[in-house]
CSV table of C-alpha atoms and ligand atoms in Angstrom, one decimal:
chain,number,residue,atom,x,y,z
A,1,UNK,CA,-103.7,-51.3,-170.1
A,2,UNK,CA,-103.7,-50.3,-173.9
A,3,UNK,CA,-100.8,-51.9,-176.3
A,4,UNK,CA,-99.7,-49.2,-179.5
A,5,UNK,CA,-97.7,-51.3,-182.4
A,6,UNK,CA,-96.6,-48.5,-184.7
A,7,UNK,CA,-95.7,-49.7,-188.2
A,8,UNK,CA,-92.8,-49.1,-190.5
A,9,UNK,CA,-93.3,-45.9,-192.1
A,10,UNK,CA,-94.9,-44.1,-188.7
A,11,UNK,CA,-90.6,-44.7,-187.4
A,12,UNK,CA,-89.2,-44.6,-190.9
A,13,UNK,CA,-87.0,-41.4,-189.8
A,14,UNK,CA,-86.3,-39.6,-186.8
A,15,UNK,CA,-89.1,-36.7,-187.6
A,16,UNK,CA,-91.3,-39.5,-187.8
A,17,UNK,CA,-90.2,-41.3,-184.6
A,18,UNK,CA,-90.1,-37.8,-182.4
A,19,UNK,CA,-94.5,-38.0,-183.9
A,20,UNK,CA,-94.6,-41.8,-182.6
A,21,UNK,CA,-92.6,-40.2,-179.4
A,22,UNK,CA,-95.5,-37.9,-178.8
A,23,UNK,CA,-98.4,-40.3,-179.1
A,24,UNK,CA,-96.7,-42.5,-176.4
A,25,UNK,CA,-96.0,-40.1,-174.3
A,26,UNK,CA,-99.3,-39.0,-174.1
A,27,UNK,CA,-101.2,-42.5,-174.0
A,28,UNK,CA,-98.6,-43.3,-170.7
A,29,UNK,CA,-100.1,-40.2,-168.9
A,30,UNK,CA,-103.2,-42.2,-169.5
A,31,UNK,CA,-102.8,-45.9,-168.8
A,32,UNK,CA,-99.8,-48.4,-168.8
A,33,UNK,CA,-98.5,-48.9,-171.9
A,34,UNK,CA,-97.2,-51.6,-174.5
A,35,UNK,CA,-95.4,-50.1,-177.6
A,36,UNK,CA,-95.1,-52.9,-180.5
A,37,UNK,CA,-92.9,-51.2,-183.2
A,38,UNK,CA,-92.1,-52.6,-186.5
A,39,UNK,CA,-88.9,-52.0,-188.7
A,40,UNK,CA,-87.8,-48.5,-190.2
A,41,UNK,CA,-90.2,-48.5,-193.6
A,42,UNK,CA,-88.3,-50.6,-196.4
A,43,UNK,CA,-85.3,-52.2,-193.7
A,44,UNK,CA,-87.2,-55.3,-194.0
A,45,UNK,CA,-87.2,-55.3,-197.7
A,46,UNK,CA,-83.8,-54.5,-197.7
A,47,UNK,CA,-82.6,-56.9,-195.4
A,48,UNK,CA,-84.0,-59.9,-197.2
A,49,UNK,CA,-83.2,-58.6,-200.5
A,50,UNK,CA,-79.1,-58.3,-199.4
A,51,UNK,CA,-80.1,-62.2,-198.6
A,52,UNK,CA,-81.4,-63.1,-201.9
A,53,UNK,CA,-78.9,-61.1,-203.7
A,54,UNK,CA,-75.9,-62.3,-202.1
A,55,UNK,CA,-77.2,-66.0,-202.9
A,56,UNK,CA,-77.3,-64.8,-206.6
A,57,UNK,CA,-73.8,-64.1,-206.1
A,58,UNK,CA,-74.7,-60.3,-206.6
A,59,UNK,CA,-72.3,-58.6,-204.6
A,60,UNK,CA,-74.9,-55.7,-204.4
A,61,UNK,CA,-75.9,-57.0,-201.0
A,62,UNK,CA,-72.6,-54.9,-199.2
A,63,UNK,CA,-73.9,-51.4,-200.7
A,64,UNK,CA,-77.4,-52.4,-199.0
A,65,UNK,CA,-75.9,-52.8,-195.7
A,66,UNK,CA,-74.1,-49.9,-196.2
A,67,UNK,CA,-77.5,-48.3,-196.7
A,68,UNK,CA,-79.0,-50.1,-193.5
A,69,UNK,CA,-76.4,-48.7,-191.3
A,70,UNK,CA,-76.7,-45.4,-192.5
A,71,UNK,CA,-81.1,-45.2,-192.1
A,72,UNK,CA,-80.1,-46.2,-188.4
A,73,UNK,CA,-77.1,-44.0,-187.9
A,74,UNK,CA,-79.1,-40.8,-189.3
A,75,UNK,CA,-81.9,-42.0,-186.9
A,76,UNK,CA,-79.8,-42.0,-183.9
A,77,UNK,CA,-77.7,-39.2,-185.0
A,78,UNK,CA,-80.8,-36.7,-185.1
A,79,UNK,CA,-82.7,-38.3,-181.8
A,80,UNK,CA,-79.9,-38.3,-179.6
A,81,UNK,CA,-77.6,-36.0,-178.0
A,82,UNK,CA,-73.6,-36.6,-179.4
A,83,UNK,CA,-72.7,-37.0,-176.0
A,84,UNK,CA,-75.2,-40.1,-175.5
A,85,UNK,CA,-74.6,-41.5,-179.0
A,86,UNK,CA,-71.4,-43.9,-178.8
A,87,UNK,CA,-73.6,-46.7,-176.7
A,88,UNK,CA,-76.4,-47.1,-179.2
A,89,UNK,CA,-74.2,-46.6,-182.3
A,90,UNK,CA,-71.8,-49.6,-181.6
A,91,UNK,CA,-75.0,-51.4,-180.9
A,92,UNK,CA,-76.1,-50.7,-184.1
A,93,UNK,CA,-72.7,-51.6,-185.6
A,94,UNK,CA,-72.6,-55.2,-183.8
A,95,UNK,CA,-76.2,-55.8,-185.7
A,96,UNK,CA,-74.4,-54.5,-189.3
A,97,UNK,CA,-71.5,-56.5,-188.5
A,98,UNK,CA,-73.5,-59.6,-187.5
A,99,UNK,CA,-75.9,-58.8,-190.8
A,100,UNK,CA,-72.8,-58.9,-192.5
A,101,UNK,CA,-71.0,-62.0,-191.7
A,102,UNK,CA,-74.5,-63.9,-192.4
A,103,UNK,CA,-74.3,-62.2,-195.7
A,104,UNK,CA,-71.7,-63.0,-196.8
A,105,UNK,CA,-71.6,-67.0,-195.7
A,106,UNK,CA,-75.1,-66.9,-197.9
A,107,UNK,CA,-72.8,-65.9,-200.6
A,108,UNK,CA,-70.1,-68.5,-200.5
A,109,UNK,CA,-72.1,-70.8,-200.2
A,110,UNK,CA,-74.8,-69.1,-203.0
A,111,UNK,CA,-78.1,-70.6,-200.8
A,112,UNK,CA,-80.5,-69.0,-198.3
A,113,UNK,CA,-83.0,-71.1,-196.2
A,114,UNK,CA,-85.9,-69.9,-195.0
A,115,UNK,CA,-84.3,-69.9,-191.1
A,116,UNK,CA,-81.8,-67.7,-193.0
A,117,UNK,CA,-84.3,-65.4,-194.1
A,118,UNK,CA,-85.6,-65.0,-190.6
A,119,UNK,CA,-82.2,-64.4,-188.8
A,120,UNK,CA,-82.0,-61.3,-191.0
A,121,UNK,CA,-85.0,-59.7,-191.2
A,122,UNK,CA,-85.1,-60.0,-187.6
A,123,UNK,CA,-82.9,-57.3,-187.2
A,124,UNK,CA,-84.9,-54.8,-188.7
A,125,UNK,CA,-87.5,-54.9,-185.5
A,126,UNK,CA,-84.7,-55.0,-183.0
A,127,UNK,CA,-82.6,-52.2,-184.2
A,128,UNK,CA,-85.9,-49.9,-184.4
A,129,UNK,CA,-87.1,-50.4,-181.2
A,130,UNK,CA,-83.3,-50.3,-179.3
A,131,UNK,CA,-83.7,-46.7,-181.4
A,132,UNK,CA,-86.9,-45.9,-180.3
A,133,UNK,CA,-86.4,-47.3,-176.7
A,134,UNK,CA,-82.9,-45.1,-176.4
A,135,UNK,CA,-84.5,-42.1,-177.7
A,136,UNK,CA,-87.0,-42.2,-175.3
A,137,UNK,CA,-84.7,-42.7,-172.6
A,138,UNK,CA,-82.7,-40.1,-173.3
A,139,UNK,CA,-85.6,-37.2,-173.4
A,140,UNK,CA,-86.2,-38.3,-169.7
A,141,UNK,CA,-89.3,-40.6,-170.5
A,142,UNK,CA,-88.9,-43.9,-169.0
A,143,UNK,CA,-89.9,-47.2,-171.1
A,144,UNK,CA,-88.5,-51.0,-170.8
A,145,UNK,CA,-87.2,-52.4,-173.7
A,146,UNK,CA,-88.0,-56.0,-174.0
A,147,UNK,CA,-87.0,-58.9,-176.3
A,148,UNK,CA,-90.2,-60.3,-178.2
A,149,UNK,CA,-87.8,-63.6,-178.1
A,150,UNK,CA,-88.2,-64.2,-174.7
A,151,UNK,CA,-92.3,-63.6,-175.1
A,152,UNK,CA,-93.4,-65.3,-178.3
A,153,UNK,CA,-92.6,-68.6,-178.8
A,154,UNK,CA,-93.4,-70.7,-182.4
A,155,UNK,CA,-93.1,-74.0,-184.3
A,156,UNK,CA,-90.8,-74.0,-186.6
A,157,UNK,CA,-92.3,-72.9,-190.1
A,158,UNK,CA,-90.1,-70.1,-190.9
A,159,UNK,CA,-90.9,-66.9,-192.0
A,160,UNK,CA,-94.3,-67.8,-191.3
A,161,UNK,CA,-94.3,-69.6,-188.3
A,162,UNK,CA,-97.4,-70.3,-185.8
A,163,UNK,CA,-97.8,-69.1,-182.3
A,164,UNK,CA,-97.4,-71.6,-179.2
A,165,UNK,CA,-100.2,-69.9,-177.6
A,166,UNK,CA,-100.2,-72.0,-174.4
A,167,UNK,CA,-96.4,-71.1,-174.1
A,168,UNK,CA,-96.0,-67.7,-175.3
A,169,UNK,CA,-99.1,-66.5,-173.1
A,170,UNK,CA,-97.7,-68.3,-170.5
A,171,UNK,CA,-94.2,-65.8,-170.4
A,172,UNK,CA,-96.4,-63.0,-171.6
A,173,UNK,CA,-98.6,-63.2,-168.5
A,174,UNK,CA,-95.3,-63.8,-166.1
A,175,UNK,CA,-93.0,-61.4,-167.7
A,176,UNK,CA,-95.7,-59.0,-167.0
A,177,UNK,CA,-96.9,-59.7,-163.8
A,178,UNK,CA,-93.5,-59.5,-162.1
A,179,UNK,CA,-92.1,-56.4,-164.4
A,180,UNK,CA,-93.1,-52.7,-162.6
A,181,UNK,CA,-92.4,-50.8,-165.1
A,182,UNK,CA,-95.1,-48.0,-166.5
A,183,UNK,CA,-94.3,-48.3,-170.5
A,184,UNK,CA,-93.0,-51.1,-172.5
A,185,UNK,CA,-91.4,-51.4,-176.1
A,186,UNK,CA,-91.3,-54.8,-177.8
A,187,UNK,CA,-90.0,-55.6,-181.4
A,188,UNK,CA,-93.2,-57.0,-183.7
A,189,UNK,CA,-92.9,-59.7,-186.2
A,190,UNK,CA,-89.6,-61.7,-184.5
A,191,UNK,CA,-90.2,-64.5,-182.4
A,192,UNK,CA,-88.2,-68.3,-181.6
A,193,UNK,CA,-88.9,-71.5,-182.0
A,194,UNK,CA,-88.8,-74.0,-179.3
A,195,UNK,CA,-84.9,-74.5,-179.7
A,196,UNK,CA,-84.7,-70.8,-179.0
A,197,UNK,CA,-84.2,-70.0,-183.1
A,198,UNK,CA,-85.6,-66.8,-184.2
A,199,UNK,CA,-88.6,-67.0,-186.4
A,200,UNK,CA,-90.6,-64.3,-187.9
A,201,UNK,CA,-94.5,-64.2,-188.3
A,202,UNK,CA,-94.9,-63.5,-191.9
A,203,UNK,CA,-94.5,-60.0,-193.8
A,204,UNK,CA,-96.8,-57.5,-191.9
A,205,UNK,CA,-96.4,-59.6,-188.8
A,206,UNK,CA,-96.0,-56.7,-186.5
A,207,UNK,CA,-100.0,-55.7,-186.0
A,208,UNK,CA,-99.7,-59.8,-184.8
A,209,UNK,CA,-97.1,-59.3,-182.1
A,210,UNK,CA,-99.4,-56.5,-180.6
A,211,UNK,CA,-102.6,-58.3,-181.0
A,212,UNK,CA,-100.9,-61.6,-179.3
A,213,UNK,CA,-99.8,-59.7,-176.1
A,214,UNK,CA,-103.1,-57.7,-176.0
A,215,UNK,CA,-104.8,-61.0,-175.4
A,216,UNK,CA,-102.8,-62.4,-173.4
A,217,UNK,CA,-103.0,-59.6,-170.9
A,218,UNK,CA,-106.4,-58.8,-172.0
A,219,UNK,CA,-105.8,-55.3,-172.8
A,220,UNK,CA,-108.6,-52.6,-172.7
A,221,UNK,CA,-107.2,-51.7,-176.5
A,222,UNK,CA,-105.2,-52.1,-179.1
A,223,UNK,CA,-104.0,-49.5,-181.3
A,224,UNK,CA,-102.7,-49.8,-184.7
A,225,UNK,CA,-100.8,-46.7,-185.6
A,226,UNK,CA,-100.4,-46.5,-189.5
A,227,UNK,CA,-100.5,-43.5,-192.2
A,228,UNK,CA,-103.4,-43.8,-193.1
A,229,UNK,CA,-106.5,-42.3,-190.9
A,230,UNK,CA,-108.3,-46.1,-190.9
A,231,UNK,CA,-109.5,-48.6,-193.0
A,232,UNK,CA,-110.7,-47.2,-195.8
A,233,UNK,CA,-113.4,-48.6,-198.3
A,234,UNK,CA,-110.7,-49.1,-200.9
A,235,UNK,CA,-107.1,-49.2,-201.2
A,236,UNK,CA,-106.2,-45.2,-200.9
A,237,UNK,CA,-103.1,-46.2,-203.1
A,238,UNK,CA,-105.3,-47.5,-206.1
A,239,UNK,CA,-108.9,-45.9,-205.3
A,240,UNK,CA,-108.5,-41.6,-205.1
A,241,UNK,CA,-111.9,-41.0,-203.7
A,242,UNK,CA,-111.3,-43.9,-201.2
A,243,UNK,CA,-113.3,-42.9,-197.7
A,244,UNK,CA,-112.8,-44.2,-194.1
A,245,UNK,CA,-114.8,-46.5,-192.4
A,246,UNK,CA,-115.7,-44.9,-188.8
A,247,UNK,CA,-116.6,-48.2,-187.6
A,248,UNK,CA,-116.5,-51.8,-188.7
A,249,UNK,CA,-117.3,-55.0,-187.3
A,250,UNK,CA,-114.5,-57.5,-186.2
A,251,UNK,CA,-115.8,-59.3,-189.6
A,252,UNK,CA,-116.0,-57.1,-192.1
A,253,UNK,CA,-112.7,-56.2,-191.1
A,254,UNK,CA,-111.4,-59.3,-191.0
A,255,UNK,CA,-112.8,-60.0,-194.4
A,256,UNK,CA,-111.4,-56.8,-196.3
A,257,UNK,CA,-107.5,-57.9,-194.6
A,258,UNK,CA,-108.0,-61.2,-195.8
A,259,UNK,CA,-108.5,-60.3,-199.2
A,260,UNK,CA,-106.3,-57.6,-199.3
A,261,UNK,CA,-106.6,-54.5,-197.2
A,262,UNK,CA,-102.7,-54.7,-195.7
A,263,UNK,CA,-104.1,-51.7,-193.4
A,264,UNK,CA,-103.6,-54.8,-191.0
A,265,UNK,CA,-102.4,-58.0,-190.9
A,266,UNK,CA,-104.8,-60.7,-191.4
A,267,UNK,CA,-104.5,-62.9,-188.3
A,268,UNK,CA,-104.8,-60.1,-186.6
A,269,UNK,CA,-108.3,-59.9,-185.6
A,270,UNK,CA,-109.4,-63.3,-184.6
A,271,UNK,CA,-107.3,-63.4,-181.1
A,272,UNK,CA,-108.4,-59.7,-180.4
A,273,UNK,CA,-111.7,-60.7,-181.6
A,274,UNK,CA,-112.1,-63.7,-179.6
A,275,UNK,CA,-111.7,-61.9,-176.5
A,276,UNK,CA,-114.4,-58.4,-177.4
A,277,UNK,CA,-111.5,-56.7,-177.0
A,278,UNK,CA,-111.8,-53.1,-179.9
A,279,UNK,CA,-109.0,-52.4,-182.0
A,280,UNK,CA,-108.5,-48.8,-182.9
A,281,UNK,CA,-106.6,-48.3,-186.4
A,282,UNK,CA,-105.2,-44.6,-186.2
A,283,UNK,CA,-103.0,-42.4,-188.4
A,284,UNK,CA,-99.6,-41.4,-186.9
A,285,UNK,CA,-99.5,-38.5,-189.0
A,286,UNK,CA,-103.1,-37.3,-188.3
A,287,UNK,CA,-103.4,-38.1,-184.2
A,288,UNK,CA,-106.8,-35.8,-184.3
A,289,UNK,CA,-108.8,-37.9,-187.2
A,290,UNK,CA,-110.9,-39.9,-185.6
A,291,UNK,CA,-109.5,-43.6,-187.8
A,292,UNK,CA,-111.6,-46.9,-187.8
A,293,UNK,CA,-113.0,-48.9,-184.2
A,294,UNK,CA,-113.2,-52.2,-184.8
A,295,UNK,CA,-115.6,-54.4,-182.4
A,296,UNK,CA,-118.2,-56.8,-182.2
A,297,UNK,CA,-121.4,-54.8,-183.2
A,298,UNK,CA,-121.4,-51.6,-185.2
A,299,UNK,CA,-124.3,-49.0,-184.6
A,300,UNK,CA,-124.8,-47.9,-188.4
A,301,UNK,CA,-125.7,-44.6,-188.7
A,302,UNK,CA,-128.2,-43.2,-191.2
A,303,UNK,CA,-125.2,-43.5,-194.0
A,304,UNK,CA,-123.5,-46.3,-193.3
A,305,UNK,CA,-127.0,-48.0,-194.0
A,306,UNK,CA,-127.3,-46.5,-197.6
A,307,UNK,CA,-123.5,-48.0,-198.0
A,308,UNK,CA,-124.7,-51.5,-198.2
A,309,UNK,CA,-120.7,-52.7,-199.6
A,310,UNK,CA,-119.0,-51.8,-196.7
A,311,UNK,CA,-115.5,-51.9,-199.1
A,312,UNK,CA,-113.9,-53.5,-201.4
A,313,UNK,CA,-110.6,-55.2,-201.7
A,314,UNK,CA,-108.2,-56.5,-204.6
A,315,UNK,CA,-105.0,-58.9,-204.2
A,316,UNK,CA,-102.3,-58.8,-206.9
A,317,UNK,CA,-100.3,-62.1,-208.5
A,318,UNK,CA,-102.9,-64.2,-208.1
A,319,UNK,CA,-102.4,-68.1,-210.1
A,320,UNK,CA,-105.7,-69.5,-211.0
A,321,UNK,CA,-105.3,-73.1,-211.2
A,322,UNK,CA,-108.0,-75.6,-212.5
A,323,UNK,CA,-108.4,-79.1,-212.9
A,324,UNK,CA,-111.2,-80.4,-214.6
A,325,UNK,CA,-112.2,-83.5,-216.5
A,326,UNK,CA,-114.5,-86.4,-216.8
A,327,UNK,CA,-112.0,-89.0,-215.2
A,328,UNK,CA,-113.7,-86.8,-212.5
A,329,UNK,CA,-117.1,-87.7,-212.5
A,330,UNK,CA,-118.3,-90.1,-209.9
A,331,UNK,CA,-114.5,-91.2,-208.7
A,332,UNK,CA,-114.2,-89.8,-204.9
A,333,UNK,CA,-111.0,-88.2,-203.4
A,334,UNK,CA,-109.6,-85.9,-206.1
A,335,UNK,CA,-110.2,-82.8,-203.8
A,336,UNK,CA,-108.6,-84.1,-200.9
A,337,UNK,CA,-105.3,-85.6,-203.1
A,338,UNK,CA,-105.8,-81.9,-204.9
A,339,UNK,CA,-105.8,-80.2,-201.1
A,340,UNK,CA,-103.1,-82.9,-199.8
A,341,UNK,CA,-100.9,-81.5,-202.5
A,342,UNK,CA,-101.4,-78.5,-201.9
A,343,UNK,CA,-100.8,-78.2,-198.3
A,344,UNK,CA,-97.7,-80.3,-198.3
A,345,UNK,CA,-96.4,-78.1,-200.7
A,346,UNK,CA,-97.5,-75.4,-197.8
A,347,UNK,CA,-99.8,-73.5,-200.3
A,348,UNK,CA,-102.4,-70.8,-199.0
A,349,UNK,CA,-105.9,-71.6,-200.4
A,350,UNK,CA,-108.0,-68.5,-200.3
A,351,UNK,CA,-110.6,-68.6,-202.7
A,352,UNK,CA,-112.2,-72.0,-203.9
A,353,UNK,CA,-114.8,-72.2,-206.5
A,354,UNK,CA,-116.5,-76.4,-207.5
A,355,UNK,CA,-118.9,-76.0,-210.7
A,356,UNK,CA,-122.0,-77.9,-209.7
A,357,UNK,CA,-121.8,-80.5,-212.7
A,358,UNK,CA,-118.9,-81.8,-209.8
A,359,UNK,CA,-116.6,-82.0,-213.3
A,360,UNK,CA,-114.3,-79.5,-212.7
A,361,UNK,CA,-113.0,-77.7,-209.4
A,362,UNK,CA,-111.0,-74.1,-209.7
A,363,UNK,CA,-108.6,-72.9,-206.8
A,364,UNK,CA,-107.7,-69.3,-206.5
A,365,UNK,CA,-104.1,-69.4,-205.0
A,366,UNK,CA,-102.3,-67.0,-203.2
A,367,UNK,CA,-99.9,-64.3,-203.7
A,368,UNK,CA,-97.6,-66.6,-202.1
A,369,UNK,CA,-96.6,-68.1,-205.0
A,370,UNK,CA,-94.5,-66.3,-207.4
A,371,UNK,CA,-95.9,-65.4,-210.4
A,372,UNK,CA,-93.4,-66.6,-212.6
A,373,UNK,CA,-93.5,-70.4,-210.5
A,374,UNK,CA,-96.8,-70.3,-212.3
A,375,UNK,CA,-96.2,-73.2,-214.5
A,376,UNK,CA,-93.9,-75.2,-212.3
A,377,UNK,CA,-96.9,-75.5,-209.9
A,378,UNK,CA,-99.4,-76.6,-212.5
A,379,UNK,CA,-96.6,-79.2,-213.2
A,380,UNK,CA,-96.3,-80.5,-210.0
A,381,UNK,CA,-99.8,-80.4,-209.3
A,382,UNK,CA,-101.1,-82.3,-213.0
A,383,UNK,CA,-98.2,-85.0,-211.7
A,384,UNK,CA,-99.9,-85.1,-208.1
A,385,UNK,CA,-103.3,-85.2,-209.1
A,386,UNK,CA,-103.0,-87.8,-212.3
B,1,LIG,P1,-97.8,-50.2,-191.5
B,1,LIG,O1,-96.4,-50.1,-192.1
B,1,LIG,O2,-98.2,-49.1,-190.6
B,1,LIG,O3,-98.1,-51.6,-191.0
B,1,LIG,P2,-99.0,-51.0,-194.0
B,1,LIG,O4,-98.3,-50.4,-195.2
B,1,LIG,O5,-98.9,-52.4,-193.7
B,1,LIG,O6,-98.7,-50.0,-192.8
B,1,LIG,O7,-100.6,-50.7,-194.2
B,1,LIG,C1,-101.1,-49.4,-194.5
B,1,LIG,C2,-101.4,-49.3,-196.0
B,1,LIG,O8,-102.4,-50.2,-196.3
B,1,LIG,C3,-101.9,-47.9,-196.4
B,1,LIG,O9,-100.9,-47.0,-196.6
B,1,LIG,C4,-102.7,-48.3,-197.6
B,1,LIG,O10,-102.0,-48.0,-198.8
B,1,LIG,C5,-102.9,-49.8,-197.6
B,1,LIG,N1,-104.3,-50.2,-197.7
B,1,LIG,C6,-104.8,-51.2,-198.5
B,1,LIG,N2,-106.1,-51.3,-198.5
B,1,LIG,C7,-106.5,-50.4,-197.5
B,1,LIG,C8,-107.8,-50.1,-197.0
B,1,LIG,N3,-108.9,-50.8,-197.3
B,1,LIG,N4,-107.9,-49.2,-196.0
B,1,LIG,C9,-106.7,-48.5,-195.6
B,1,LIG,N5,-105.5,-48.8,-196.1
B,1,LIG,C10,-105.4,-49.7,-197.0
B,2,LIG,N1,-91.2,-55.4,-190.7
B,2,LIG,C1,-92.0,-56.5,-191.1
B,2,LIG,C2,-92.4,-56.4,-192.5
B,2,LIG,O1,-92.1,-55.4,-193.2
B,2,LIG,C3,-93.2,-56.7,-190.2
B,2,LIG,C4,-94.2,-55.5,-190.1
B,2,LIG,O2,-93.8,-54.4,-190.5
B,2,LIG,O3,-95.3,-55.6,-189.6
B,2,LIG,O4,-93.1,-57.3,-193.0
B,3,LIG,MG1,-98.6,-53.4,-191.8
């Protein structure tokens, strides 16, 4: 069994979903199948920012839905056959009607929760995959679609909510076990809470969705289609002569995501990881190039060993935050009141750095944190800590 999450711009259009089409076609002549897909490249974005613009009282937020339906209609329009249309078209319009109505309750009332935040960008997985799903349907290739709702179940920390593991492997292994289909598809990145609320798994969250199922039915592979031909040993966006890694450890891999290479999504390793089982990152666009394994141990050939930095990484809006002083010196617990603050605040750590004199301590935060919230967090932190 192998499990394929495609991301957002590999099913941006329908030329690009008819590419995705042929990859899955051929990996079902193969083996059975799960397809993870994520949103149409930028729906996301858009669906949060018709959120956040509709609190502002911007009314903005209609000509965005506007702009939703008409990616998905386009979509349909050139994958399906007129005659077959009608079903998945009022589908989509339900979704843009539903998108609406939370839209514009956000904007009488000029707020949006987190929860909120969730509800909407969850439609952005759904509608690609009931796309995807129906287009394959209709060029005689059977696949199930399935809700990642009824499979993933999380606390309730929206938009980046944890994974129930115990529960959610626990419907994976039963959905699966009774279902006799050959092919799946499954929305990435949405999931619900106990209540049965839809979360979401943070931004990027798809590569997640695939690497929770592959565990849980411990899956020969997973594949992470992209458009890009692997991870690469810098950022192809910012680095022109950037090169692809052939092979990298579980590791190093997880090492370059966590400090920026969004080739995958961070979490994803350690479950896949924690099982032996090899990712594959491949390029949608270029199916032939061979892209990056990922796995425990890597044989380095002759020049991986005369690239002793295996890559290098950079993370934008970062807030360096220090506290130092000589109220410091000798008095225990400022780091855990610093880190109590921190976390209740729900602030991501990911670099720390304590001078040895023990009389100041520096934390790197994350992007997380808006660049412009810079100051109020130094005030709320100076107030915590003093
Ligand atoms: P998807 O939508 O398929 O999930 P993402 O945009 O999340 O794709 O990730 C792919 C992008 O990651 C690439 O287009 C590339 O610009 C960026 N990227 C950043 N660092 C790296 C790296 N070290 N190797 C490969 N890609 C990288
Ligand atoms: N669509 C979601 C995002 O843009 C999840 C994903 O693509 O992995 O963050
Ligand atoms: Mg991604």
């Amino acid at each position: 069994m192998r499990v394929l999450k495609f991301g957002g711009s590999s099913v941006a259009n329908a030329e690009n979903i008819k590419k995705v089409n042929e990859i899955i076609k051929k990996s079902a002549q193969q083996d059975k199948t799960i397809i993870v897909v994520s949103a149409l490249s930028g729906v996301t974005d858009m669906l949060l920012q018709s959120g956040t613009k509709a609190a502002d009282g911007d009314e903005v937020y209609k000509e965005n839905i506007r702009t939703i339906e008409h990616r998905h209609f386009e979509a349909i329009k050139q994958l399906i056959p007129v005659a077959h249309q009608s079903h998945l078209l009022s589908l989509v319009k339900k979704s843009i009607n539903e998108i609406e109505d939370i839209c514009n309750g956000i904007f009488l009332l000029s707020e949006i929760t987190p929860r909120t935040k969730d509800r909407l960008a969850s439609y952005g997985e759904w509608l690609s995959s009931q796309i995807i799903a129906a287009s394959l349907n209709y060029s005689s290739f059977e696949i199930t679609w399935k809700d990642a709702k009824e499979l993933i179940v999380t606390n309730s920390n929206f938009t980046h909510a944890e994974v129930d593991f115990e529960k959610t492997n626990k419907k994976i292994r039963s959905y699966f076990k009774e279902a006799d289909a050959h092919t799946f598809i499954i929305p990435g990145f949405i999931a619900v809470n106990k209540k049965g609320i839809t979360t979401t798994l943070g931004r990027g969250g798809s590569d997640y969705t695939a690497a929770i199922i592959t565990t849980a039915l411990n899956a020969d592979i997973l594949e992470i289609w992209t458009d890009v031909s692997g991870m690469m040993t810098a950022d192809p966006r910012l680095t022109s002569n950037a090169k692809v890694i052939h092979h990298i450890s579980y590791r190093e891999a997880m090492e370059l995501s966590h400090f920026g290479a969004k080739v995958i999504y961070p979490p994803t390793i350690q479950p896949v990881m924690n099982k032996g089982i090899p990712v594959w990152i491949k390029n949608t666009f270029a199916p032939d190039d061979y892209g990056t394994k990922v796995t425990t141990e890597i044989d380095k050939s002759a020049e991986d060993e005369e690239n002793i930095v295996r890559g290098i990484s950079s993370i934008n809006n970062i807030s360096l935050l220090s506290l130092e002083g000589g109220g410091m010196v000798g008095i225990p617990g400022f780091s855990r009141r610093l880190f109590g603050a921190l976390s209740s605040e729900q602030i991501n750590v990911i670099l720390i750095t304590q001078s040895s004199s023990e009389h100041s301590i520096l934390w790197l935060l994350t992007v997380m944190i808006p660049i412009k919230q810079r100051e109020q967090w130094i005030k709320y932190l100076k107030m915590k800590s003093s």
